[in-house]
PDB file of C-alpha atoms in Angstrom:
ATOM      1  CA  UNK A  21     104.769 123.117  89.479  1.00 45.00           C
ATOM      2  CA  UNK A  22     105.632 123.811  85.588  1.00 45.00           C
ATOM      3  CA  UNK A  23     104.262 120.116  83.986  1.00 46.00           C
ATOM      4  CA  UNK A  24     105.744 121.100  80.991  1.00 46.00           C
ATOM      5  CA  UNK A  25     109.491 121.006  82.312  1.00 55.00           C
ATOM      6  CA  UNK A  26     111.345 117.253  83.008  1.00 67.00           C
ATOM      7  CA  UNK A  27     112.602 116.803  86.248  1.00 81.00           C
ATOM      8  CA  UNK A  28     115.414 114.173  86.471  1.00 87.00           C
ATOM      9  CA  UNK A  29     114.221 111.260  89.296  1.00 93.00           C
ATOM     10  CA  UNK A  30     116.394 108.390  90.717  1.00 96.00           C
ATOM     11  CA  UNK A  31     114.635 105.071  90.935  1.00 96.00           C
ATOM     12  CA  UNK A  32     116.516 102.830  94.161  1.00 96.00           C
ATOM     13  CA  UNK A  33     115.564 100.322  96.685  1.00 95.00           C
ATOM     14  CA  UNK A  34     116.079  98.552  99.896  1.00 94.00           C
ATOM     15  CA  UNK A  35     115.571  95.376 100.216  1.00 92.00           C
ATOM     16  CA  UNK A  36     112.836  95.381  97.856  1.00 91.00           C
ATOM     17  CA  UNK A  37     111.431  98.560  99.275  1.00 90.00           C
ATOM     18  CA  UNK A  38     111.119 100.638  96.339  1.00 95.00           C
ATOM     19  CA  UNK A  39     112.546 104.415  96.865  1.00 96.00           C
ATOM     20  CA  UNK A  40     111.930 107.288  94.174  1.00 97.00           C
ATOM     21  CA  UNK A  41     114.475 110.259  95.188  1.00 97.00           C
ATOM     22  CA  UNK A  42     113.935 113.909  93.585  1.00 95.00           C
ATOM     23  CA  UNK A  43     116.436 116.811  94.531  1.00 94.00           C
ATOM     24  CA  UNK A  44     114.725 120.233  94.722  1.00 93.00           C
ATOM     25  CA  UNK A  45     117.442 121.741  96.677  1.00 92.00           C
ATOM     26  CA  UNK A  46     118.375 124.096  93.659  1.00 87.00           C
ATOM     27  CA  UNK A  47     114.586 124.766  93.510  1.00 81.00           C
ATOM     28  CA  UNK A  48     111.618 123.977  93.042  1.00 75.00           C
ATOM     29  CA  UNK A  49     108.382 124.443  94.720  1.00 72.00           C
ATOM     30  CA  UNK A  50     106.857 121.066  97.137  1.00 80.00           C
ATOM     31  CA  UNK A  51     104.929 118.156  95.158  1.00 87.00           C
ATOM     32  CA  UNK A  52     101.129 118.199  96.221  1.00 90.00           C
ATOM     33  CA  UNK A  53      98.929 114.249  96.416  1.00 91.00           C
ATOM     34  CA  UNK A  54      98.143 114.403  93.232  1.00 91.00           C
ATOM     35  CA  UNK A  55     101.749 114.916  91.548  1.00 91.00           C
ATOM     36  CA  UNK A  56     102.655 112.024  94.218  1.00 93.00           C
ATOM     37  CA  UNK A  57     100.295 109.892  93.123  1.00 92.00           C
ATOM     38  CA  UNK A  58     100.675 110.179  89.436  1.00 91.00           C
ATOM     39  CA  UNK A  59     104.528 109.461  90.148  1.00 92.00           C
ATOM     40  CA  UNK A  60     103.375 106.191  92.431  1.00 93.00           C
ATOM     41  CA  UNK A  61     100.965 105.067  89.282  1.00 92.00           C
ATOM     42  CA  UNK A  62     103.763 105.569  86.429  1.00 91.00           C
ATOM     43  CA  UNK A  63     105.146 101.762  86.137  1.00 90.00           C
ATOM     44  CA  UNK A  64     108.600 103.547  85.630  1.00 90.00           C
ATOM     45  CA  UNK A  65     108.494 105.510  88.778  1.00 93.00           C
ATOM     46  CA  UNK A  66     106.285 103.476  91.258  1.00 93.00           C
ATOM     47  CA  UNK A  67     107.189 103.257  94.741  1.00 94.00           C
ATOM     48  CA  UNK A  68     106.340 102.655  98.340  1.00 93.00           C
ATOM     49  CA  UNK A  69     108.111 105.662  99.650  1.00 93.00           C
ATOM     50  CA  UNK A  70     109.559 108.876  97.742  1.00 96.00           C
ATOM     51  CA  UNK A  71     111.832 111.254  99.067  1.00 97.00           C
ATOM     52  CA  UNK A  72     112.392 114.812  98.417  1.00 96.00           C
ATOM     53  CA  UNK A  73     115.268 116.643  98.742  1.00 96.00           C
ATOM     54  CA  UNK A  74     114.511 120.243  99.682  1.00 95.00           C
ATOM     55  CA  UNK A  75     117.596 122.673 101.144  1.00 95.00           C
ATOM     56  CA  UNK A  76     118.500 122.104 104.436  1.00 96.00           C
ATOM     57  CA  UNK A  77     116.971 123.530 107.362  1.00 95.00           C
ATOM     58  CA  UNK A  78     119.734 123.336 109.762  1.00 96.00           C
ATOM     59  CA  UNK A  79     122.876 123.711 109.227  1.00 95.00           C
ATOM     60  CA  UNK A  80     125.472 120.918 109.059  1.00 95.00           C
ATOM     61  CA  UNK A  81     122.972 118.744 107.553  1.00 97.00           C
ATOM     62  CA  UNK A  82     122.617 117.999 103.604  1.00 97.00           C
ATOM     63  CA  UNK A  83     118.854 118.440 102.836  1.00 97.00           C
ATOM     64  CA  UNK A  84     115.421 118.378 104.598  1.00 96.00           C
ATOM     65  CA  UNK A  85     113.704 115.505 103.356  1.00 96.00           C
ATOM     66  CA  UNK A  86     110.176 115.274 102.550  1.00 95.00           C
ATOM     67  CA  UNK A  87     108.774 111.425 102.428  1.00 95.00           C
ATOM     68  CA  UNK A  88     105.509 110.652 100.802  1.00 95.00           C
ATOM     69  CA  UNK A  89     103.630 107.581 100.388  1.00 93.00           C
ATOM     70  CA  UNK A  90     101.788 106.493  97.755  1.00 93.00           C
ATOM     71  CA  UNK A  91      98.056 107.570  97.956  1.00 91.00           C
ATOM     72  CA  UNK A  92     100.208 111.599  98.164  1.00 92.00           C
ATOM     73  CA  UNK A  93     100.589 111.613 102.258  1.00 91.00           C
ATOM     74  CA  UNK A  94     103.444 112.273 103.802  1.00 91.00           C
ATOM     75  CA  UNK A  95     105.295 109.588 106.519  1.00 89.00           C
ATOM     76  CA  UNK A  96     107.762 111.439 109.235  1.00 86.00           C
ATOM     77  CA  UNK A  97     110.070 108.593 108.918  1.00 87.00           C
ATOM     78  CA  UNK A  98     111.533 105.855 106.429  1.00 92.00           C
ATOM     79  CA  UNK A  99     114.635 103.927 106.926  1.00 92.00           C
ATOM     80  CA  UNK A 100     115.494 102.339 103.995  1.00 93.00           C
ATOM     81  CA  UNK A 101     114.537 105.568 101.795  1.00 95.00           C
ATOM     82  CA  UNK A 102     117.296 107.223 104.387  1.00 96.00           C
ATOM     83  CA  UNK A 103     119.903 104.337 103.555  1.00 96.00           C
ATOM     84  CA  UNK A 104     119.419 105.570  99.612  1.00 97.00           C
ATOM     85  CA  UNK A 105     119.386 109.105 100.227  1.00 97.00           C
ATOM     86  CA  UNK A 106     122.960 108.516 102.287  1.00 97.00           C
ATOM     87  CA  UNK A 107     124.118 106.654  99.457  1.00 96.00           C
ATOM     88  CA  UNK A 108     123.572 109.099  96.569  1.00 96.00           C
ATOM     89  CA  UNK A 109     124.601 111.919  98.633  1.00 96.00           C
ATOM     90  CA  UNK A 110     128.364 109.903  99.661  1.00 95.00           C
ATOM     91  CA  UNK A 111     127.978 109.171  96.055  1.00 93.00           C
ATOM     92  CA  UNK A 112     127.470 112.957  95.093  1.00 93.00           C
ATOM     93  CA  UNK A 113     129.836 114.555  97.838  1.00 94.00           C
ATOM     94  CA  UNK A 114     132.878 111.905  98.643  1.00 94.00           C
ATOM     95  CA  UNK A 115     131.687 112.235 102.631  1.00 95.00           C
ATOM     96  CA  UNK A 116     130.721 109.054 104.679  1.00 95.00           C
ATOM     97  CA  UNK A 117     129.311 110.357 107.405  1.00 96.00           C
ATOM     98  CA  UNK A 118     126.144 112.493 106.716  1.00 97.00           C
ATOM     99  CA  UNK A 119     122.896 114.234 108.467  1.00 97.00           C
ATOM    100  CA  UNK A 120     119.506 114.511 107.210  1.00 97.00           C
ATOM    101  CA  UNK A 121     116.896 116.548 108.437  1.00 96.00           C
ATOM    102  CA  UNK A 122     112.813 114.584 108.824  1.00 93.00           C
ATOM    103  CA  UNK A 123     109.603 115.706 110.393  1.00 89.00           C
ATOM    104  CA  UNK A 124     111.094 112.927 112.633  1.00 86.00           C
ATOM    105  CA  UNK A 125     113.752 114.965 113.063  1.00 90.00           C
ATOM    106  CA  UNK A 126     118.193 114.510 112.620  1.00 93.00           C
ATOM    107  CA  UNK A 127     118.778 111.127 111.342  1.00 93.00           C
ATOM    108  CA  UNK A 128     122.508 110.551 111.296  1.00 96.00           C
ATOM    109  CA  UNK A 129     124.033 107.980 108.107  1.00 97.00           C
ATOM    110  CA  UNK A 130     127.198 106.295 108.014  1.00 96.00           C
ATOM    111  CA  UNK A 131     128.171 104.441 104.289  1.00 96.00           C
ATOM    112  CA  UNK A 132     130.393 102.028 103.764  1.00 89.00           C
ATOM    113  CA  UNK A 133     129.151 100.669 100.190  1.00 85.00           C
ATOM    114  CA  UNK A 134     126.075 100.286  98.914  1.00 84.00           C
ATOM    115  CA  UNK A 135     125.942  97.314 101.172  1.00 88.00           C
ATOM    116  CA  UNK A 136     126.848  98.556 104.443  1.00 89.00           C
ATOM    117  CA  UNK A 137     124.965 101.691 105.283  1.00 96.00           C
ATOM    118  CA  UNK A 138     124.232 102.351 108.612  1.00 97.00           C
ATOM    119  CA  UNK A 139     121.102 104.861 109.910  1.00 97.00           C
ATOM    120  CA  UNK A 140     120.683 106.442 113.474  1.00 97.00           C
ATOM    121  CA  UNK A 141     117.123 106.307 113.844  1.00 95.00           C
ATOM    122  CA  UNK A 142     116.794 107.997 116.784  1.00 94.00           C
ATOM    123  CA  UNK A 143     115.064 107.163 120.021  1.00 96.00           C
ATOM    124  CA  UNK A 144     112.107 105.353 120.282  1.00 97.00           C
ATOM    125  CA  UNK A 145     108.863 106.621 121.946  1.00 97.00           C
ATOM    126  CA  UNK A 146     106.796 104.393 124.090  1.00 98.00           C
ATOM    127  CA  UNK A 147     104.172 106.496 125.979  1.00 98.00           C
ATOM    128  CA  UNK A 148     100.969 106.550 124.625  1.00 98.00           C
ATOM    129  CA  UNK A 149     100.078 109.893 124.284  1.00 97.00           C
ATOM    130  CA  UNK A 150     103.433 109.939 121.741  1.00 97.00           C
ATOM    131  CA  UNK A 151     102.718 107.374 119.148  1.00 97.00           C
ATOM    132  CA  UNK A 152      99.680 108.355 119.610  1.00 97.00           C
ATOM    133  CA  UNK A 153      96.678 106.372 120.789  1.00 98.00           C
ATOM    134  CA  UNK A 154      92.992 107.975 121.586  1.00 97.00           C
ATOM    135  CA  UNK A 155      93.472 106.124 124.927  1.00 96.00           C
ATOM    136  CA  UNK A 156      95.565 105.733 127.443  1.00 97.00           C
ATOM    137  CA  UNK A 157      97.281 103.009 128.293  1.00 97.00           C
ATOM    138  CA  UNK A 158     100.068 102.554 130.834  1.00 94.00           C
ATOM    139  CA  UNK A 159     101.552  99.260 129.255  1.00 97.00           C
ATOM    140  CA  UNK A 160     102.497  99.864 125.629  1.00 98.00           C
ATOM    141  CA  UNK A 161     104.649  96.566 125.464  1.00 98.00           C
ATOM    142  CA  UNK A 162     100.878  94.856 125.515  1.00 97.00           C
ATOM    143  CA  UNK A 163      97.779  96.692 125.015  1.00 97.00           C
ATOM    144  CA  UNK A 164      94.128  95.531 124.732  1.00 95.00           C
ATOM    145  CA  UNK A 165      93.156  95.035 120.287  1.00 96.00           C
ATOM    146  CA  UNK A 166      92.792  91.702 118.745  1.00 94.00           C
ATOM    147  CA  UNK A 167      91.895  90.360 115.487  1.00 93.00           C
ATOM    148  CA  UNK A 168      89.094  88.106 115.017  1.00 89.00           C
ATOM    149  CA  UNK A 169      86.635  86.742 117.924  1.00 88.00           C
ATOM    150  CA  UNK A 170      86.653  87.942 120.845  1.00 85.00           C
ATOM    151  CA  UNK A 171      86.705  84.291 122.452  1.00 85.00           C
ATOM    152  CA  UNK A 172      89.280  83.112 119.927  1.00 87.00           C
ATOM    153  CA  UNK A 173      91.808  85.722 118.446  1.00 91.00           C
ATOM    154  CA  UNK A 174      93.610  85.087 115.623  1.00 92.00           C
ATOM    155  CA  UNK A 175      96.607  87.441 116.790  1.00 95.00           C
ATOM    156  CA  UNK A 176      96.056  90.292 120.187  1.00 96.00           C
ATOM    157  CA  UNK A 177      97.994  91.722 122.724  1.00 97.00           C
ATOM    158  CA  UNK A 178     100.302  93.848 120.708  1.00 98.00           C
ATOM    159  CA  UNK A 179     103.274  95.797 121.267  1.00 98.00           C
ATOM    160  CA  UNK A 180     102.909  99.668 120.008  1.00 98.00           C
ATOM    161  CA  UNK A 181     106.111 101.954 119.487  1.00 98.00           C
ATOM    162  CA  UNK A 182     106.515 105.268 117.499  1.00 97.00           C
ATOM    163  CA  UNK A 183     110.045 104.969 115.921  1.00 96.00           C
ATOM    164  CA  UNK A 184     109.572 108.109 113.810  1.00 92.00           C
ATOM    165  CA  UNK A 185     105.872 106.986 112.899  1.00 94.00           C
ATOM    166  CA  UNK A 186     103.930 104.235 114.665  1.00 97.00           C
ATOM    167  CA  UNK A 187     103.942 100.732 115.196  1.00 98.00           C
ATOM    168  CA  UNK A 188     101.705  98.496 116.292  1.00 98.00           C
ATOM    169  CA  UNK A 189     103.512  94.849 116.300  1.00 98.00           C
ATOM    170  CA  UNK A 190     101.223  91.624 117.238  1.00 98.00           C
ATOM    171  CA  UNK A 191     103.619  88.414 118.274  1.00 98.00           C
ATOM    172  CA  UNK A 192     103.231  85.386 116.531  1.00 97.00           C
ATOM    173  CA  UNK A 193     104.989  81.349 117.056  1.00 95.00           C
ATOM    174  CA  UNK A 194     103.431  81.157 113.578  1.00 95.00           C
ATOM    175  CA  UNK A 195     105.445  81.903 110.408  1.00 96.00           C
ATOM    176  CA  UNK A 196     104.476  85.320 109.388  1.00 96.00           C
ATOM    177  CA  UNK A 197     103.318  84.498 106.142  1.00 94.00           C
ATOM    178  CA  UNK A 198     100.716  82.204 107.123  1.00 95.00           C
ATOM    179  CA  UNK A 199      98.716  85.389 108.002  1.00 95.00           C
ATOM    180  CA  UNK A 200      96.520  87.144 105.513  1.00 95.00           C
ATOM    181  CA  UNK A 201      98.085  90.659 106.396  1.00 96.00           C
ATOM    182  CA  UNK A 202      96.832  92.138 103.239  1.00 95.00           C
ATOM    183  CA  UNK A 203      93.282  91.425 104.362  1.00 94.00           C
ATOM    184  CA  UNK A 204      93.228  92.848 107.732  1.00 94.00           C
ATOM    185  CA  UNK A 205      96.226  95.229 107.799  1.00 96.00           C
ATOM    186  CA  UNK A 206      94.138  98.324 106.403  1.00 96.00           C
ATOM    187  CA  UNK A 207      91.449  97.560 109.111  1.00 95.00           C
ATOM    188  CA  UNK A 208      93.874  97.695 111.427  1.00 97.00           C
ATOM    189  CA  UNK A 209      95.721 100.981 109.987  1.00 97.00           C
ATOM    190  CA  UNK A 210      92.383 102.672 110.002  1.00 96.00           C
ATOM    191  CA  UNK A 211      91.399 101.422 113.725  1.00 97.00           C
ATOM    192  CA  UNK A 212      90.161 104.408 115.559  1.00 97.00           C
ATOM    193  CA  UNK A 213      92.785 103.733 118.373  1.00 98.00           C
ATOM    194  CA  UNK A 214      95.591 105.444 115.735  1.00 98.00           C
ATOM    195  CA  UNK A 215      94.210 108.905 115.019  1.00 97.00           C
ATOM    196  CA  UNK A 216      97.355 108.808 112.808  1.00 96.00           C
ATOM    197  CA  UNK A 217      96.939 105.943 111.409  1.00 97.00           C
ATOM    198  CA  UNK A 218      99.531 103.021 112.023  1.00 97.00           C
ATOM    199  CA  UNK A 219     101.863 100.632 110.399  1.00 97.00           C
ATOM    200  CA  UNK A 220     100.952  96.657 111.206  1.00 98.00           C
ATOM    201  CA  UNK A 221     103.403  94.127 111.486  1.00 98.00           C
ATOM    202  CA  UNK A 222     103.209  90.463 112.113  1.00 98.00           C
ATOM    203  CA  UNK A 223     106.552  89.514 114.099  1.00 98.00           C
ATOM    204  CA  UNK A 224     108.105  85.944 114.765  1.00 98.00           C
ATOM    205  CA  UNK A 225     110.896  85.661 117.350  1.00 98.00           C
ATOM    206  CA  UNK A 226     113.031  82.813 116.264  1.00 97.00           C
ATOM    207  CA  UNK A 227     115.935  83.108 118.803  1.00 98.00           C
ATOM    208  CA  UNK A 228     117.686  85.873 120.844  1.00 98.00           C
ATOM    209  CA  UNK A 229     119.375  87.051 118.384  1.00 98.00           C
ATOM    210  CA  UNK A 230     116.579  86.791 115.147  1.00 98.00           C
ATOM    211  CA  UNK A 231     113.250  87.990 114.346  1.00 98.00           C
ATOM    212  CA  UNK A 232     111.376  87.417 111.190  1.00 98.00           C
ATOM    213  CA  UNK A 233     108.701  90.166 110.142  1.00 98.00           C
ATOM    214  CA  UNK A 234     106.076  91.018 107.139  1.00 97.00           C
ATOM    215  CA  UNK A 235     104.272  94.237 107.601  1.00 97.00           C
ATOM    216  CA  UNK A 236     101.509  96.274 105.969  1.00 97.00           C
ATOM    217  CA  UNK A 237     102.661 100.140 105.741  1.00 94.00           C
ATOM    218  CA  UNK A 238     100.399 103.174 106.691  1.00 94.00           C
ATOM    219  CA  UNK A 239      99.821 104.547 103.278  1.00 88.00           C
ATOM    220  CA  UNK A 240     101.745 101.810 101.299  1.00 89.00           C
ATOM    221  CA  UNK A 241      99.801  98.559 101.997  1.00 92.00           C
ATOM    222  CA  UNK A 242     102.256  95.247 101.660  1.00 94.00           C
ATOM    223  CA  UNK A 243     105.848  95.719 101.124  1.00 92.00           C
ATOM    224  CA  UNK A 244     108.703  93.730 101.332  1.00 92.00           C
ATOM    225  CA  UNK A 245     110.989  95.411 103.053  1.00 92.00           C
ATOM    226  CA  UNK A 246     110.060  98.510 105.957  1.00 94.00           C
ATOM    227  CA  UNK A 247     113.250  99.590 107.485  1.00 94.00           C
ATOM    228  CA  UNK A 248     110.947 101.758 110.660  1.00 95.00           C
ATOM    229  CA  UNK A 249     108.770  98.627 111.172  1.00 96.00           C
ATOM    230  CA  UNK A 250     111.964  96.533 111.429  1.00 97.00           C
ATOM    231  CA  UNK A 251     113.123  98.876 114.576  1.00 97.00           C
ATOM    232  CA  UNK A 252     110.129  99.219 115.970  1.00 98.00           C
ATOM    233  CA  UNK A 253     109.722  94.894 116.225  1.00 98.00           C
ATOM    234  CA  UNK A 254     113.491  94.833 117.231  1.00 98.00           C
ATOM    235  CA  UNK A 255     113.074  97.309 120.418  1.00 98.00           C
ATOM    236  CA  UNK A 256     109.376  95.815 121.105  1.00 98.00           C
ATOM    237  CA  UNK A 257     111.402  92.396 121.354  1.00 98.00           C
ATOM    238  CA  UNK A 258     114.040  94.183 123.388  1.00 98.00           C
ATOM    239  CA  UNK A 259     111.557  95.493 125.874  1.00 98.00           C
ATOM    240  CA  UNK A 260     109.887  92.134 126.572  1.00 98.00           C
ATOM    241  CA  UNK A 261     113.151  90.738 127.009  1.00 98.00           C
ATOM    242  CA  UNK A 262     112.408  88.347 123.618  1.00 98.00           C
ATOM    243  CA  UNK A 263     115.848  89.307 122.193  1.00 98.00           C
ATOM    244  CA  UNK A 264     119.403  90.394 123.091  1.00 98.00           C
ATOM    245  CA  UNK A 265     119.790  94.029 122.181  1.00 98.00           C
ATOM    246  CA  UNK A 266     121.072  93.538 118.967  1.00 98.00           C
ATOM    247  CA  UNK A 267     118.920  91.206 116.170  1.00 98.00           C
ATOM    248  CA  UNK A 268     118.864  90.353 112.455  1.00 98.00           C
ATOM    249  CA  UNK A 269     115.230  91.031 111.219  1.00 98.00           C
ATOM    250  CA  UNK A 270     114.464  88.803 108.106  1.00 98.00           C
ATOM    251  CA  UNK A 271     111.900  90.828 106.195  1.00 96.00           C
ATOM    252  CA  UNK A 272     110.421  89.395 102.765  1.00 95.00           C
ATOM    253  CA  UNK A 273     112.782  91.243 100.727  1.00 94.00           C
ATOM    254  CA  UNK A 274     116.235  90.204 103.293  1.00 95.00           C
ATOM    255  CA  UNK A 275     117.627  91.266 106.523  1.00 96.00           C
ATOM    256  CA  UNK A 276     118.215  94.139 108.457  1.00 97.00           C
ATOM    257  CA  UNK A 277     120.086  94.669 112.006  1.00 97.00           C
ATOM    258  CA  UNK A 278     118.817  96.602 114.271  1.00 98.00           C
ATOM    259  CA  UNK A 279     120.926  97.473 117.621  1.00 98.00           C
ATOM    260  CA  UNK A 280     119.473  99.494 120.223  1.00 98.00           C
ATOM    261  CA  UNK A 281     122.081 100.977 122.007  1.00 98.00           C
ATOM    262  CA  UNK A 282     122.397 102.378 125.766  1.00 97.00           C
ATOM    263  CA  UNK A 283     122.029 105.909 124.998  1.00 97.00           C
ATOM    264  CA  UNK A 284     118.519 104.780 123.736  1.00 97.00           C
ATOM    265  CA  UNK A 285     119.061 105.289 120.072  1.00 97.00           C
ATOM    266  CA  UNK A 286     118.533 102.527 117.393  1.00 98.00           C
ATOM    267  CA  UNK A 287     121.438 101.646 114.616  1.00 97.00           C
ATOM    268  CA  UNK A 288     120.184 100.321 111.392  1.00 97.00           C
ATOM    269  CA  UNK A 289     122.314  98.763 108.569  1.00 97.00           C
ATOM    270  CA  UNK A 290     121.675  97.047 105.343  1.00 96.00           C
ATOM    271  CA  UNK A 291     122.132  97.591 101.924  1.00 95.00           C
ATOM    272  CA  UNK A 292     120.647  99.711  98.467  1.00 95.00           C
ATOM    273  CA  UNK A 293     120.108  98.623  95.132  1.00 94.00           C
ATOM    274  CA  UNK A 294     120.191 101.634  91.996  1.00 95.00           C
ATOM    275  CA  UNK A 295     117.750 100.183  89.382  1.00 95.00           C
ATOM    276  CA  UNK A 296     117.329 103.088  87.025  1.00 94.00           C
ATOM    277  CA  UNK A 297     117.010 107.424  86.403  1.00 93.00           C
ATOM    278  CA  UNK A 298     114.961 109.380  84.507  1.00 92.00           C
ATOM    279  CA  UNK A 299     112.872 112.239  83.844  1.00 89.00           C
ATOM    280  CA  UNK A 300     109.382 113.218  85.310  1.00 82.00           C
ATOM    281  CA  UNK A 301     107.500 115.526  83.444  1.00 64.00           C
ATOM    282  CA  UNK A 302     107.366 118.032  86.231  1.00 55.00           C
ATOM    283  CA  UNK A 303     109.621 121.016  87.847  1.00 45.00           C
ATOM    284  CA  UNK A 304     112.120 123.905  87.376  1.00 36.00           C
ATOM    285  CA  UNK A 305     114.793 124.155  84.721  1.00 38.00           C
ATOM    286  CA  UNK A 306     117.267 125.010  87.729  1.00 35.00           C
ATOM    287  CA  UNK A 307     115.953 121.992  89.769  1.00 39.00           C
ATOM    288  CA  UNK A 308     116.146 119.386  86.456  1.00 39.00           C
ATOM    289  CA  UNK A 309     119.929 120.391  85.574  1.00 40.00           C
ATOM    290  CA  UNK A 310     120.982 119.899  89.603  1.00 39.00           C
ATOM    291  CA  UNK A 311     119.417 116.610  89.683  1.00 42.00           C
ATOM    292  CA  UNK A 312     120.842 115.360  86.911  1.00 39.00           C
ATOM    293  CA  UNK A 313     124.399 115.315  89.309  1.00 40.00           C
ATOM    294  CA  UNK A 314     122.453 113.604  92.071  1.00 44.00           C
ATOM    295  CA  UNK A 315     124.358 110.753  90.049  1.00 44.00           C
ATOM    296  CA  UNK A 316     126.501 109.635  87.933  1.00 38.00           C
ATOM    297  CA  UNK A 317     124.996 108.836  84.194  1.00 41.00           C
ATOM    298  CA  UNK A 318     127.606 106.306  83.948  1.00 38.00           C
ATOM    299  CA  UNK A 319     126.418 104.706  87.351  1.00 40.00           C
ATOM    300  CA  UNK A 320     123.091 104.675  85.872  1.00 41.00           C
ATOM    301  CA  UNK A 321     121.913 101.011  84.186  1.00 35.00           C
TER     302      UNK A 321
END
């Protein structure tokens, strides 16, 4: 891409997760790692996911996203990064009721307000050739990996899920933060059972209705809020009949709910927060004066 040309950026979050949007859907060619990680190390435009806005694929859907991590990969999935998008785009366009297009695949968003904003997330996989795993196993609600010894675990038998990316949730009567997740969560993303790597969460069931989560994010490391990682503890709850079938999950950064509903696709609402726009010093002239509407400047603090 042209470095020489600005490139107008929207800095958001979700519940402390923090979201960098571009629109490239009036051109502009894709980012490569190391334009994504440049963005991620610029204190004005860090973030734990970003998502790009490229021209839609199919048709009755606004955009084909892109989502990239921080060290530059990419991430199929990302729920509160969808929430934003959704809101910029009712923002943008006046409609409510919109359709993205992932490597997940059609993620359906309903907005209210910046508050309410509701994501179809799809259905969740279970089997384990589909989140994937290098081995089999025929129970995914409880497989065989533990942390620490092997004659006293610290945490083991957890549940594993792929709700757009994978899961892999380990149940706890402990408060979550009493775990040092930032010390073993990249061992655990790197394990050789994920030959996609995984996302690690530490999940607390604190009635049928409640869960409380902290989770390490393939890619990301620690973040306070992980809208995919909040689905995938909600259904593995659901499945071991922990929870009713809707939950609040408390995350660091607040709560999301999560309903998974009998035609097997998960609902999740919760809010967005607009902190701030700007220009990066990369892209097309066409693509810098179209992303300059993906807001208002007035909306802009």
């Amino acid at each position: 891409m042209n470095a020489a040309t600005p490139l107008r950026y929207v800095k958001m979050n979700g519940l402390g997760n923090e979201i960098v949007v571009l629109d490239l859907r009036a051109g502009g060619g894709p980012l490569n790692p190391g334009e994504v990680k440049a963005i991620a190390e610029n204190p004005a435009t860090s973030f734990d996911q970003m998502m790009v806005l490229h021209p839609p694929k199919t048709p009755g859907t606004e955009a084909f996203v892109l989502i990239y991590n921080t060290d530059g990969s990419e991430s199929s999935a990302c729920g509160n990064g969808t929430r934003c998008i959704g809101w910029l785009e009712q923002n943008l366009t006046g409609k409510s009721d919109l359709r993205f297009e992932t490597r997940a695949g059609l993620l359906a968003v309903r907005v209210k307000d910046k508050d309410a904003i509701t994501v179809d997330m799809g259905e969740p996989r279970f089997d384990w050739q589909d989140i994937p795993l290098s081995e089999e196993f025929y129970d995914t609600r409880a497989i065989e990996l533990q942390i620490g010894p092997i004659d006293k675990p610290i945490l083991h038998s957890p549940s594993v899920v792929n709700v757009g990316n994978p899961h892999v949730v380990f149940w706890t009567d402990r408060p979550v933060d009493t775990y040092d997740l930032g010390r073993f969560g990249p061992l655990i993303e790197n394990h050789p059972l994920f030959p996609e790597r995984v996302n690690v969460t530490i999940a607390e069931v604190t009635s049928r209705t409640a869960l409380k989560i902290r989770t390490w994010e393939r890619g990301a490391g620690l973040t306070r809020a992980c809208g995919t990682a909040a689905c995938a503890a909600a259904v593995s709850a659901m499945r071991k009949n922990l929870t009713d079938r809707k939950v609040t999950v408390s995350l660091p950064g607040g709560p999301l709910v999560i309903e998974w509903l009998a035609n097997n696709h998960i609902l999740m609402a919760g809010p967005v927060e607009l902190e701030h726009g700007g220009d990066l010093p990369i892209g097309t002239d066409t693509a810098a004066k179209e992303q300059s509407r993906l807001v208002p400047q007035e909306r802009l603090p």
